[in-house]
XYZ file of N, CA and C in Angstrom:
768
model
N -97.251 -39.551 52.474
C -97.158 -39.281 51.195
C -95.991 -39.768 50.433
N -96.299 -40.147 48.930
C -95.177 -40.935 48.532
C -94.253 -40.167 48.135
N -92.939 -40.537 48.474
C -91.346 -39.917 48.378
C -91.657 -39.683 46.897
N -91.028 -38.435 46.294
C -90.611 -37.998 44.809
C -89.630 -38.926 44.396
N -89.525 -39.404 43.223
C -88.479 -40.207 42.951
C -87.776 -39.165 42.240
N -86.033 -39.730 42.512
C -85.101 -38.423 41.849
C -84.603 -38.776 40.426
N -84.639 -37.850 39.707
C -84.760 -38.177 38.246
C -83.301 -38.348 37.950
N -83.007 -39.051 36.940
C -81.469 -39.436 36.857
C -81.074 -38.298 35.884
N -81.113 -37.810 35.349
C -80.266 -36.407 35.209
C -80.008 -35.491 36.178
N -80.885 -35.695 37.255
C -79.774 -34.586 38.831
C -79.183 -35.821 39.451
N -79.201 -36.842 39.305
C -78.498 -37.863 40.141
C -76.966 -38.136 39.265
N -77.138 -38.210 37.760
C -75.810 -38.749 37.243
C -74.883 -37.470 36.671
N -73.699 -37.492 36.914
C -72.774 -36.543 36.753
C -72.562 -36.483 34.895
N -73.375 -35.606 34.168
C -73.673 -35.481 32.481
C -72.862 -34.410 32.323
N -72.109 -34.484 31.523
C -71.197 -33.031 30.507
C -72.469 -32.574 29.932
N -71.747 -31.205 29.582
C -72.327 -30.083 29.285
C -72.764 -30.437 27.752
N -73.820 -29.962 27.414
C -74.234 -30.404 25.782
C -74.918 -29.011 25.087
N -74.345 -29.011 23.702
C -74.700 -27.679 23.055
C -76.065 -27.440 22.267
N -76.381 -26.521 21.728
C -77.289 -26.582 21.001
C -77.901 -27.155 20.054
N -76.232 -27.448 19.316
C -76.260 -28.240 18.258
C -76.271 -29.509 18.089
N -75.924 -30.132 19.328
C -76.181 -31.602 19.564
C -77.272 -31.688 20.199
N -78.255 -30.954 20.934
C -79.733 -31.379 20.849
C -80.226 -31.430 19.850
N -80.006 -30.757 18.700
C -80.657 -30.756 17.666
C -80.135 -32.175 16.908
N -79.317 -32.267 17.015
C -78.590 -33.708 16.235
C -79.350 -34.963 17.043
N -79.468 -34.740 18.494
C -79.965 -36.098 19.130
C -78.986 -36.448 19.777
N -77.906 -35.527 19.674
C -76.680 -36.344 20.793
C -76.789 -35.509 21.778
N -77.933 -35.984 22.773
C -78.013 -35.132 24.064
C -78.002 -36.405 25.097
N -78.680 -36.300 26.494
C -79.169 -37.222 27.305
C -80.219 -37.025 28.052
N -81.251 -35.942 27.211
C -82.449 -35.934 27.565
C -83.496 -36.841 27.654
N -83.141 -38.037 26.790
C -84.005 -38.943 27.053
C -83.988 -39.954 28.817
N -83.148 -39.614 29.119
C -82.769 -40.567 30.386
C -83.791 -39.702 31.453
N -84.476 -38.740 31.228
C -85.303 -37.983 32.137
C -86.261 -38.782 32.620
N -86.671 -38.846 33.702
C -87.864 -40.135 34.656
C -88.731 -39.255 35.270
N -88.391 -37.798 34.883
C -89.336 -36.976 36.215
C -90.243 -36.047 35.438
N -89.852 -36.124 34.016
C -91.201 -35.637 33.244
C -90.857 -33.754 33.071
N -90.138 -33.120 33.841
C -89.732 -31.769 33.994
C -88.572 -31.716 33.130
N -87.979 -32.127 32.679
C -86.513 -31.744 31.905
C -87.128 -32.205 30.268
N -87.278 -31.129 29.727
C -87.425 -31.172 28.165
C -86.164 -30.902 27.204
N -86.209 -31.649 25.885
C -85.046 -31.370 24.822
C -85.400 -29.954 24.237
N -84.117 -28.802 24.311
C -84.853 -27.657 23.528
C -85.183 -28.091 22.069
N -84.548 -29.003 21.764
C -84.736 -29.639 19.853
C -86.249 -29.788 19.728
N -87.015 -30.240 20.635
C -88.562 -30.472 20.209
C -89.560 -29.357 19.813
N -90.080 -29.760 18.570
C -90.888 -28.722 18.433
C -92.067 -28.323 19.117
N -92.894 -27.319 18.747
C -93.968 -27.263 19.807
C -95.367 -28.329 19.858
N -95.091 -28.945 17.826
C -96.162 -30.236 18.398
C -95.483 -31.434 19.234
N -94.186 -31.427 19.394
C -93.852 -33.189 20.215
C -93.807 -32.550 21.611
N -93.933 -31.497 22.240
C -93.798 -30.946 23.153
C -95.343 -31.299 24.029
N -95.327 -31.970 25.450
C -96.494 -32.300 25.637
C -97.695 -31.138 25.846
N -97.305 -29.797 25.918
C -98.664 -28.841 25.781
C -98.599 -28.298 24.438
N -99.740 -27.632 24.156
C -99.458 -27.016 22.927
C -99.097 -25.330 23.160
N -99.807 -24.985 24.476
C -99.475 -23.479 24.030
C -97.897 -22.857 24.658
N -97.294 -21.906 24.570
C -95.966 -21.780 24.390
C -95.715 -21.460 26.245
N -94.919 -21.760 26.884
C -94.619 -21.959 28.502
C -94.659 -20.561 29.196
N -94.691 -19.308 28.174
C -94.911 -18.288 29.038
C -96.167 -17.486 28.484
N -97.141 -18.155 27.915
C -98.320 -17.480 27.664
C -99.415 -17.177 28.332
N -99.502 -18.329 29.344
C -100.085 -18.176 29.977
C -100.161 -17.005 30.922
N -99.242 -16.419 31.480
C -99.215 -15.507 32.723
C -99.522 -14.117 31.561
N -98.817 -13.910 30.238
C -99.035 -12.865 29.898
C -100.564 -12.463 29.417
N -101.549 -13.513 29.189
C -102.650 -13.299 28.937
C -103.321 -13.090 29.839
N -103.388 -13.193 30.956
C -104.188 -13.188 32.413
C -103.902 -11.713 32.905
N -102.501 -11.175 32.659
C -102.030 -10.034 33.538
C -102.079 -8.746 32.854
N -101.347 -8.911 31.614
C -101.558 -7.833 30.249
C -102.653 -7.454 29.390
N -103.139 -8.795 29.022
C -104.083 -8.377 27.767
C -105.764 -7.802 28.518
N -106.101 -8.368 29.467
C -107.300 -7.799 29.917
C -107.211 -6.291 30.403
N -105.825 -5.618 30.817
C -106.354 -4.377 31.189
C -106.956 -3.686 29.971
N -107.224 -1.990 30.316
C -108.209 -1.738 29.414
C -107.277 -0.416 28.568
N -107.921 -0.716 27.343
C -106.861 0.385 26.347
C -107.014 1.436 26.481
N -106.097 2.456 26.928
C -105.911 3.779 26.861
C -105.939 4.283 25.484
N -106.446 5.422 24.834
C -106.598 5.921 23.387
C -105.453 7.196 23.537
N -104.380 7.101 22.843
C -103.884 8.719 22.998
C -104.325 9.749 22.325
N -104.371 10.715 23.645
C -104.841 12.137 23.307
C -103.939 13.104 22.520
N -104.503 13.989 21.832
C -103.756 14.416 20.856
C -103.198 15.674 22.053
N -102.015 16.233 21.999
C -101.381 17.208 22.424
C -101.409 18.713 22.110
N -102.187 19.237 23.227
C -102.694 20.716 22.752
C -101.731 21.795 23.272
N -101.444 22.706 22.397
C -100.186 23.342 22.324
C -100.635 24.877 22.446
N -100.086 25.870 23.769
C -100.744 26.888 23.748
C -99.426 28.253 23.569
N -100.400 29.456 22.573
C -99.308 30.345 22.210
C -99.429 30.854 21.066
N -99.406 31.777 20.502
C -99.395 32.398 19.142
C -98.181 32.128 18.597
N -97.389 31.483 18.865
C -96.349 31.025 17.744
C -96.548 30.292 16.318
N -97.519 29.230 16.612
C -97.380 28.156 15.665
C -99.016 28.802 15.034
N -99.428 29.877 15.403
C -100.705 30.402 14.783
C -100.445 31.232 13.961
N -99.235 31.995 14.003
C -98.928 33.245 12.808
C -98.650 32.717 11.671
N -98.923 33.482 11.249
C -98.484 33.564 9.275
C -97.576 34.356 8.955
N -96.609 34.591 9.858
C -95.946 35.746 9.408
C -94.723 34.684 8.460
N -93.936 35.288 7.605
C -93.608 34.518 6.776
C -91.724 35.022 7.481
N -91.060 34.053 7.368
C -89.492 34.193 8.192
C -88.530 34.639 7.250
N -88.047 35.839 7.074
C -87.095 36.402 6.143
C -85.879 35.938 6.622
N -85.073 35.011 5.447
C -83.827 34.611 6.005
C -82.659 35.077 5.628
N -82.678 36.240 5.310
C -81.703 36.948 5.230
C -80.981 37.572 6.154
N -79.768 38.328 5.828
C -78.707 39.082 7.257
C -78.663 40.160 7.363
N -77.913 40.186 8.091
C -78.074 41.910 8.530
C -76.630 42.463 8.047
N -76.375 41.896 7.208
C -74.724 41.941 6.831
C -74.494 43.059 5.984
N -75.223 43.564 4.714
C -75.041 44.713 4.102
C -75.921 45.558 4.787
N -76.590 45.870 5.608
C -77.181 46.784 6.377
C -75.915 47.358 7.233
N -75.544 46.467 8.141
C -74.449 46.875 9.268
C -73.291 47.018 9.026
N -72.449 46.131 7.928
C -71.310 46.402 7.572
C -71.067 47.206 6.213
N -70.115 47.951 5.972
C -69.816 48.818 4.800
C -68.661 48.178 4.233
N -68.776 48.434 3.210
C -67.553 47.554 2.548
C -66.371 49.227 2.401
N -65.012 48.922 3.301
C -64.080 50.011 2.967
C -63.161 49.514 2.152
N -62.776 50.324 1.405
C -61.346 50.517 0.436
C -60.272 50.309 1.210
N -59.183 49.561 0.705
C -57.837 49.333 1.383
C -56.911 50.506 1.453
N -56.505 50.540 2.354
C -55.496 51.702 2.249
C -54.066 51.350 2.176
N -53.936 51.445 0.597
C -52.666 51.174 0.167
C -51.448 52.480 0.365
N -50.162 51.638 0.353
C -49.023 52.696 0.708
C -48.397 53.727 -0.708
N -48.308 54.772 -0.039
C -47.996 55.584 -0.905
C -46.320 55.500 -1.489
N -45.748 55.235 -2.608
C -44.664 54.805 -3.121
C -43.710 55.977 -2.497
N -44.417 57.480 -2.878
C -43.673 58.682 -2.792
C -43.604 59.257 -1.031
N -43.713 58.235 -0.534
C -43.540 58.523 1.306
C -41.834 58.662 1.376
N -41.564 59.515 2.197
C -40.286 59.883 2.439
C -39.610 59.183 3.353
N -38.715 58.101 2.934
C -37.980 57.080 4.296
C -36.641 57.704 4.518
N -36.847 57.668 5.655
C -35.315 57.822 6.460
C -33.757 57.463 5.623
N -32.872 58.031 5.585
C -31.480 57.550 4.900
C -30.945 56.067 5.733
N -31.460 56.147 7.361
C -31.004 55.442 7.932
C -31.706 53.946 7.422
N -32.507 54.152 7.419
C -33.757 52.382 6.687
C -32.828 52.051 5.653
N -32.837 53.023 4.660
C -31.952 52.666 3.319
C -30.485 51.936 3.300
N -29.734 52.447 4.276
C -28.374 52.226 4.507
C -27.978 50.642 4.730
N -27.577 49.718 4.450
C -27.660 48.372 4.836
C -26.208 48.171 4.873
N -25.495 47.982 6.020
C -24.031 47.178 5.966
C -23.922 45.834 5.584
N -22.814 45.390 5.008
C -22.262 44.355 4.633
C -21.522 43.090 5.691
N -22.070 41.721 5.569
C -21.155 41.166 6.781
C -20.282 40.640 5.731
N -18.598 41.033 6.232
C -17.806 40.253 6.027
C -17.460 38.865 6.830
N -17.625 38.091 6.331
C -17.232 36.372 7.112
C -15.701 36.279 6.625
N -14.824 36.737 7.348
C -13.064 36.292 7.329
C -12.961 35.119 8.310
N -12.280 34.263 8.450
C -11.992 33.247 9.683
C -10.635 33.942 9.709
N -10.166 33.209 11.062
C -8.865 33.551 11.525
C -8.079 32.164 11.333
N -8.587 31.251 10.418
C -7.876 29.732 10.334
C -6.357 30.068 10.222
N -6.217 30.972 9.017
C -4.857 31.463 8.128
C -3.938 31.783 9.412
N -4.247 32.614 10.082
C -3.283 32.882 10.900
C -3.042 32.288 11.863
N -4.125 31.466 13.005
C -3.950 31.037 14.104
C -3.226 29.279 13.696
N -3.739 28.892 12.765
C -3.461 27.575 12.434
C -1.950 27.401 11.293
N -0.916 26.341 11.778
C -0.192 26.186 10.860
C -0.437 25.499 9.516
N -0.063 25.600 8.528
C 0.021 25.143 7.401
C 0.802 23.980 6.883
N -0.050 22.524 7.117
C 0.722 21.440 6.995
C 1.446 20.943 5.630
N 0.802 21.615 4.483
C 1.221 21.454 3.384
C 1.103 19.753 3.089
N 1.782 19.975 1.972
C 1.536 18.192 1.571
C 2.573 17.036 1.942
N 2.906 15.618 2.044
C 3.615 15.453 2.833
C 4.445 15.089 1.440
N 6.012 14.923 1.845
C 7.066 14.780 1.081
C 7.025 13.258 0.582
N 7.254 12.643 -0.857
C 6.784 11.563 -1.598
C 7.796 10.334 -0.795
N 7.424 9.532 -1.326
C 7.851 8.089 -0.538
C 9.224 7.724 -1.504
N 10.375 7.584 -0.304
C 11.543 7.298 -1.389
C 11.531 5.941 -1.767
N 12.010 5.418 -2.985
C 11.938 4.214 -3.737
C 12.590 3.603 -3.297
N 12.877 2.365 -2.983
C 13.795 1.051 -2.748
C 14.527 0.720 -4.010
N 16.093 0.552 -3.646
C 16.626 0.524 -4.471
C 16.753 -0.826 -5.201
N 16.611 -1.183 -6.347
C 16.609 -2.233 -7.211
C 17.594 -3.403 -6.722
N 16.695 -4.775 -6.556
C 17.856 -6.168 -6.297
C 18.556 -6.108 -7.080
N 19.973 -6.849 -6.795
C 21.052 -7.135 -7.758
C 20.314 -8.085 -8.624
N 19.307 -9.281 -7.775
C 18.914 -10.712 -8.593
C 17.248 -10.903 -8.720
N 16.858 -11.001 -9.750
C 15.220 -10.489 -10.198
C 14.975 -12.000 -9.425
N 13.413 -11.619 -8.845
C 12.876 -12.957 -8.453
C 12.708 -14.172 -9.911
N 12.857 -15.267 -9.447
C 12.311 -16.456 -10.466
C 11.087 -17.268 -10.369
N 10.543 -17.390 -10.791
C 9.344 -18.206 -10.850
C 9.576 -19.794 -10.982
N 9.293 -20.467 -9.861
C 9.732 -21.745 -9.496
C 8.551 -23.062 -9.551
N 8.568 -23.669 -10.864
C 7.327 -24.281 -10.645
C 7.006 -25.700 -9.732
N 6.028 -25.856 -9.127
C 5.747 -27.209 -8.436
C 5.553 -28.181 -9.350
N 6.505 -29.275 -8.636
C 6.382 -30.734 -9.635
C 5.386 -31.467 -8.210
N 4.154 -32.218 -8.748
C 3.543 -32.837 -7.637
C 3.733 -34.241 -7.794
N 5.071 -34.406 -7.364
C 5.720 -36.156 -7.604
C 6.148 -36.202 -6.312
N 5.632 -37.002 -5.680
C 6.475 -37.551 -3.841
C 7.053 -38.672 -3.984
N 7.828 -39.052 -3.166
C 8.973 -39.819 -2.964
C 8.289 -41.008 -2.103
N 6.873 -41.272 -1.965
C 6.101 -42.131 -1.008
C 6.482 -43.638 -1.707
N 6.610 -44.148 -3.130
C 6.789 -45.211 -3.426
C 8.477 -45.893 -3.128
N 9.280 -44.584 -3.267
C 10.678 -44.792 -2.781
C 10.856 -44.986 -1.406
N 10.415 -44.017 -0.540
C 10.493 -44.226 0.868
C 9.908 -45.299 1.878
N 8.438 -45.553 1.226
C 7.899 -46.374 2.147
C 7.680 -48.219 1.230
N 7.497 -49.114 1.765
C 7.122 -49.947 1.453
C 6.360 -50.659 1.363
N 5.731 -51.860 0.485
C 4.268 -52.300 0.824
C 4.215 -53.036 2.128
N 2.906 -53.385 2.813
C 2.706 -53.548 3.961
C 3.187 -55.386 3.817
N 3.217 -55.824 2.838
C 3.874 -57.385 3.029
C 5.362 -57.452 3.397
N 5.960 -56.395 2.897
C 7.507 -56.540 3.232
C 7.727 -55.662 4.827
N 6.695 -55.452 5.752
C 7.266 -55.008 6.828
C 7.367 -56.202 7.780
N 8.161 -55.549 8.439
C 8.865 -56.520 9.461
C 8.156 -56.551 11.085
N 7.109 -57.680 11.022
C 6.460 -57.027 12.651
C 7.218 -57.919 13.555
N 7.530 -57.034 14.951
C 8.469 -57.002 15.774
C 7.029 -57.485 17.070
N 6.953 -58.905 17.404
C 5.726 -59.407 18.248
C 6.347 -59.112 19.499
N 6.123 -58.780 20.604
C 6.349 -59.088 21.784
C 6.131 -60.230 22.404
N 6.614 -60.645 23.054
C 7.184 -61.962 23.429
C 6.073 -62.469 24.632
N 5.085 -63.588 24.382
C 4.176 -63.756 25.240
C 4.208 -64.578 26.500
N 3.627 -63.743 27.373
C 3.796 -64.209 28.718
C 2.637 -65.315 29.189
N 2.900 -66.100 29.952
C 1.312 -66.945 30.366
C 0.725 -66.243 31.357
N 0.852 -65.497 31.764
C 0.147 -64.513 32.475
C -0.720 -63.713 31.993
N -0.233 -62.945 30.776
C -1.015 -61.752 29.979
C -2.015 -62.554 28.729
N -2.857 -61.842 28.429
C -3.823 -62.101 27.725
C -3.565 -60.927 26.422
N -2.496 -60.402 26.380
C -2.529 -59.428 25.586
C -2.897 -59.834 24.139
N -3.465 -59.060 23.128
C -3.820 -59.432 22.066
C -2.422 -59.084 20.764
N -2.375 -60.107 20.108
C -0.842 -59.492 18.906
C -1.339 -58.634 17.910
N -0.807 -58.463 17.026
C -1.097 -58.137 15.540
C -1.679 -59.061 14.902
N -1.517 -60.150 14.595
C -1.946 -60.945 13.548
C -2.923 -62.023 14.474
N -2.877 -61.891 15.695
C -3.873 -62.914 16.570
C -5.222 -62.696 16.230
N -6.107 -63.414 15.928
C -7.685 -63.560 16.131
C -8.276 -63.380 17.699
N -9.064 -62.462 17.242
C -9.690 -62.258 18.642
C -11.245 -62.876 18.809
N -10.932 -63.917 19.490
C -12.444 -64.094 19.934
C -13.532 -63.623 21.208
N -14.256 -63.390 21.023
C -15.164 -63.069 22.023
C -15.989 -63.832 23.016
N -14.711 -63.782 23.780
C -14.961 -64.920 24.901
C -14.392 -64.032 26.063
N -15.477 -64.228 27.240
C -14.872 -63.830 28.346
C -14.700 -64.673 29.484
N -14.433 -64.583 30.602
C -13.957 -65.184 31.888
C -15.041 -65.547 32.539
N -16.453 -65.152 32.040
C -17.737 -64.961 33.007
C -18.179 -66.812 33.531
N -17.798 -67.617 32.976
C -18.210 -68.936 32.856
C -16.952 -69.229 33.834
N -15.806 -69.051 34.147
C -14.789 -69.393 34.718
C -14.742 -68.905 35.924
N -15.202 -67.519 36.238
C -15.117 -66.968 37.086
C -16.405 -66.734 38.215
N -17.506 -66.835 37.806
C -18.819 -66.231 38.258
C -19.529 -67.565 38.337
N -20.414 -67.633 38.815
C -21.214 -68.971 39.133
C -22.539 -68.373 39.092
N -23.529 -69.309 38.674
C -25.174 -69.303 38.309
C -25.697 -68.853 39.847
N -26.870 -67.439 39.553
C -27.145 -66.920 41.168
C -28.196 -68.369 41.564
N -28.618 -68.507 42.364
C -29.668 -69.450 42.890
C -30.891 -68.636 43.459
N -31.852 -68.873 42.803
C -32.953 -68.184 43.402
C -33.314 -68.522 44.434
N -33.499 -67.855 45.781
C -34.210 -68.638 47.151
C -35.762 -67.796 47.137
N -36.326 -68.693 47.599
C -37.844 -68.036 47.960
C -37.995 -67.852 49.147
N -38.395 -66.748 49.012
C -38.161 -66.020 51.173
C -39.799 -66.709 51.631
N -39.783 -67.842 52.208
C -41.403 -68.126 52.294
C -41.692 -67.716 53.882
N -40.600 -67.157 54.637
C -41.035 -66.672 55.854
C -41.091 -65.414 56.206
N -41.871 -64.628 56.840
C -42.345 -63.450 56.672
C -41.425 -63.031 57.439
N -40.991 -61.868 56.987
C -40.492 -60.615 57.842
C -40.946 -59.860 58.539
N -40.569 -59.595 59.507
C -41.702 -58.746 60.738
C -40.576 -57.931 61.205
N -41.207 -56.779 61.356
C -40.171 -55.310 61.701
C -41.170 -55.214 63.186
N -40.162 -55.193 64.277
C -40.463 -55.042 65.648
C -40.650 -53.976 65.747
N -39.968 -52.979 65.171
C -40.270 -51.522 65.743
C -41.431 -50.717 65.544
N -41.644 -51.467 64.176
C -43.179 -50.555 63.277
C -43.952 -51.262 63.820
N -44.012 -52.680 63.798
C -44.983 -53.401 64.199
C -46.058 -53.608 62.950
N -45.555 -54.123 61.934
C -46.580 -54.538 60.890
C -45.656 -55.539 60.220
N -46.433 -56.125 59.052
C -45.911 -57.576 58.510
C -46.007 -57.148 56.885
N -44.939 -57.487 56.254
C -44.593 -57.157 55.185
C -45.088 -58.303 54.207
N -45.263 -57.896 52.819
C -45.531 -58.773 51.978
C -44.793 -59.742 51.611
N -45.197 -61.387 50.936
C -43.879 -62.323 50.814
C -43.702 -61.942 49.326
N -42.599 -62.145 49.130
C -41.414 -62.026 47.889
C -41.149 -63.003 47.287
N -41.700 -63.773 47.076
C -41.440 -65.499 46.642
C -41.667 -65.065 44.822
N -40.415 -65.617 44.277
C -39.919 -65.558 43.021
C -40.105 -64.404 42.110
N -39.756 -63.532 43.235
C -39.650 -61.986 42.744
C -41.023 -61.358 42.067
N -42.381 -62.197 42.500
C -43.381 -61.496 42.556
C -43.716 -60.536 43.505
N -44.568 -59.227 42.984
C -44.908 -58.560 44.093
C -46.452 -58.401 43.899
N -46.971 -58.604 44.912
C -48.156 -58.870 45.344
C -48.929 -57.528 45.781
N -49.848 -56.930 45.339
C -50.374 -55.534 46.184
C -51.835 -56.071 47.038
N -52.127 -55.301 47.492
C -53.394 -55.306 47.962
C -54.458 -54.650 47.413
N -54.533 -53.957 46.265
C -55.380 -53.686 44.916
C -56.769 -54.319 44.848
N -56.319 -55.384 44.800
C -57.562 -56.123 44.300
C -58.513 -56.483 45.616
N -57.990 -56.597 46.969
C -58.953 -56.756 48.133
C -59.492 -55.183 48.423
N -58.557 -54.168 48.442
C -59.088 -53.329 49.427
C -60.417 -52.369 48.275
N -59.785 -52.111 46.968
C -60.472 -51.580 45.903
C -61.436 -52.118 44.962
N -61.510 -53.741 44.925
C -62.588 -54.077 44.191
C -64.061 -53.472 44.449
N -64.186 -53.759 45.588
C -65.493 -53.383 46.030
C -65.714 -51.715 45.899
N -65.015 -51.126 45.146
C -65.570 -49.407 44.950
C -66.479 -49.561 43.883
N -67.307 -48.518 43.974
C -68.151 -48.561 43.093
C -67.842 -48.174 41.434
N -67.768 -48.723 40.530
C -67.657 -48.082 39.074
C -68.342 -47.331 38.325
N -67.678 -46.451 37.762
C -68.389 -45.351 37.109
C -69.575 -45.986 35.962
N -70.615 -45.371 36.119
C -71.783 -45.859 34.691
C -71.509 -45.379 33.685
N -71.188 -45.862 32.562
C -70.859 -45.708 31.608
C -72.431 -44.684 30.714
N -72.436 -43.665 30.309
C -73.625 -42.775 29.814
C -73.706 -42.873 28.132
N -74.364 -43.215 27.287
C -74.483 -42.761 26.230
C -76.239 -42.023 25.689
N -75.521 -41.165 24.618
C -76.159 -40.165 24.454
C -77.714 -41.076 23.422
N -78.687 -40.335 23.226
C -79.468 -40.991 22.292
C -79.129 -41.258 20.956
N -78.212 -40.673 20.357
C -77.709 -40.625 19.173
C -76.994 -41.923 18.860
N -75.851 -42.570 20.066
C -75.215 -43.574 19.887
C -76.220 -44.850 20.505
N -77.503 -44.551 21.626
C -78.362 -45.583 21.551
C -79.094 -46.390 20.368
N -79.224 -45.322 19.507
C -79.749 -45.556 18.216
C -78.923 -45.981 17.130
N -77.530 -46.050 17.293
C -76.615 -46.763 16.345
C -76.316 -47.768 17.040
N -76.645 -48.169 18.108
C -76.144 -49.504 18.617
C -77.096 -50.330 18.437
N -78.598 -49.853 18.325
C -79.722 -50.841 18.001
C -79.525 -51.353 16.565
């Protein structure tokens, strides 16, 4: 028996595609090599068969069954055959009689005890229990001063010009320059020079050609010549299979 060839749509990892993308042709259905995967956007004319997918099973199992007509339901009893009319009146007028309300007679004798109502006297004991603080005495006025205050106007005149002199007239007290110190004076011009050239020497780059071997771990380290770090990525991982770039039908038509 011939082995069935696997379809490309089953072997490749393809992202999910929505219904709108199928209608626009932005799908991967054209990669089907088995003929079982069909694009939902195809109309019945474009599909390989003319009939619908589920029409054959329905015609065989359900259409050939005999049709049984609906029989009328026979109701038994004399309720539906009676021609008596129904009286939609209530028995309120016959069962219930209207009774007049008994009004109270104003001439009834009421006891005097019910007529007399004592009054409520709301007198408090505040004035007898608590003292009257009365109004506080008025504050005593201070005696008038012998001298009245005088408003003094502020003159905005400073003594800056009299007290301070111009910068040209300032006498500079320069410190004595010592041969060992490099302190910058007031009028000395600062040069951006350092002692780097005199103190430090240029670093010589040495090439480590001999491999350094760690005896305890029993492995050899990589060479680090000229500060270049070489990795083993290209040797170990270059043979790994690369992922295939998959394009949709719409992208293929645009590239053509």
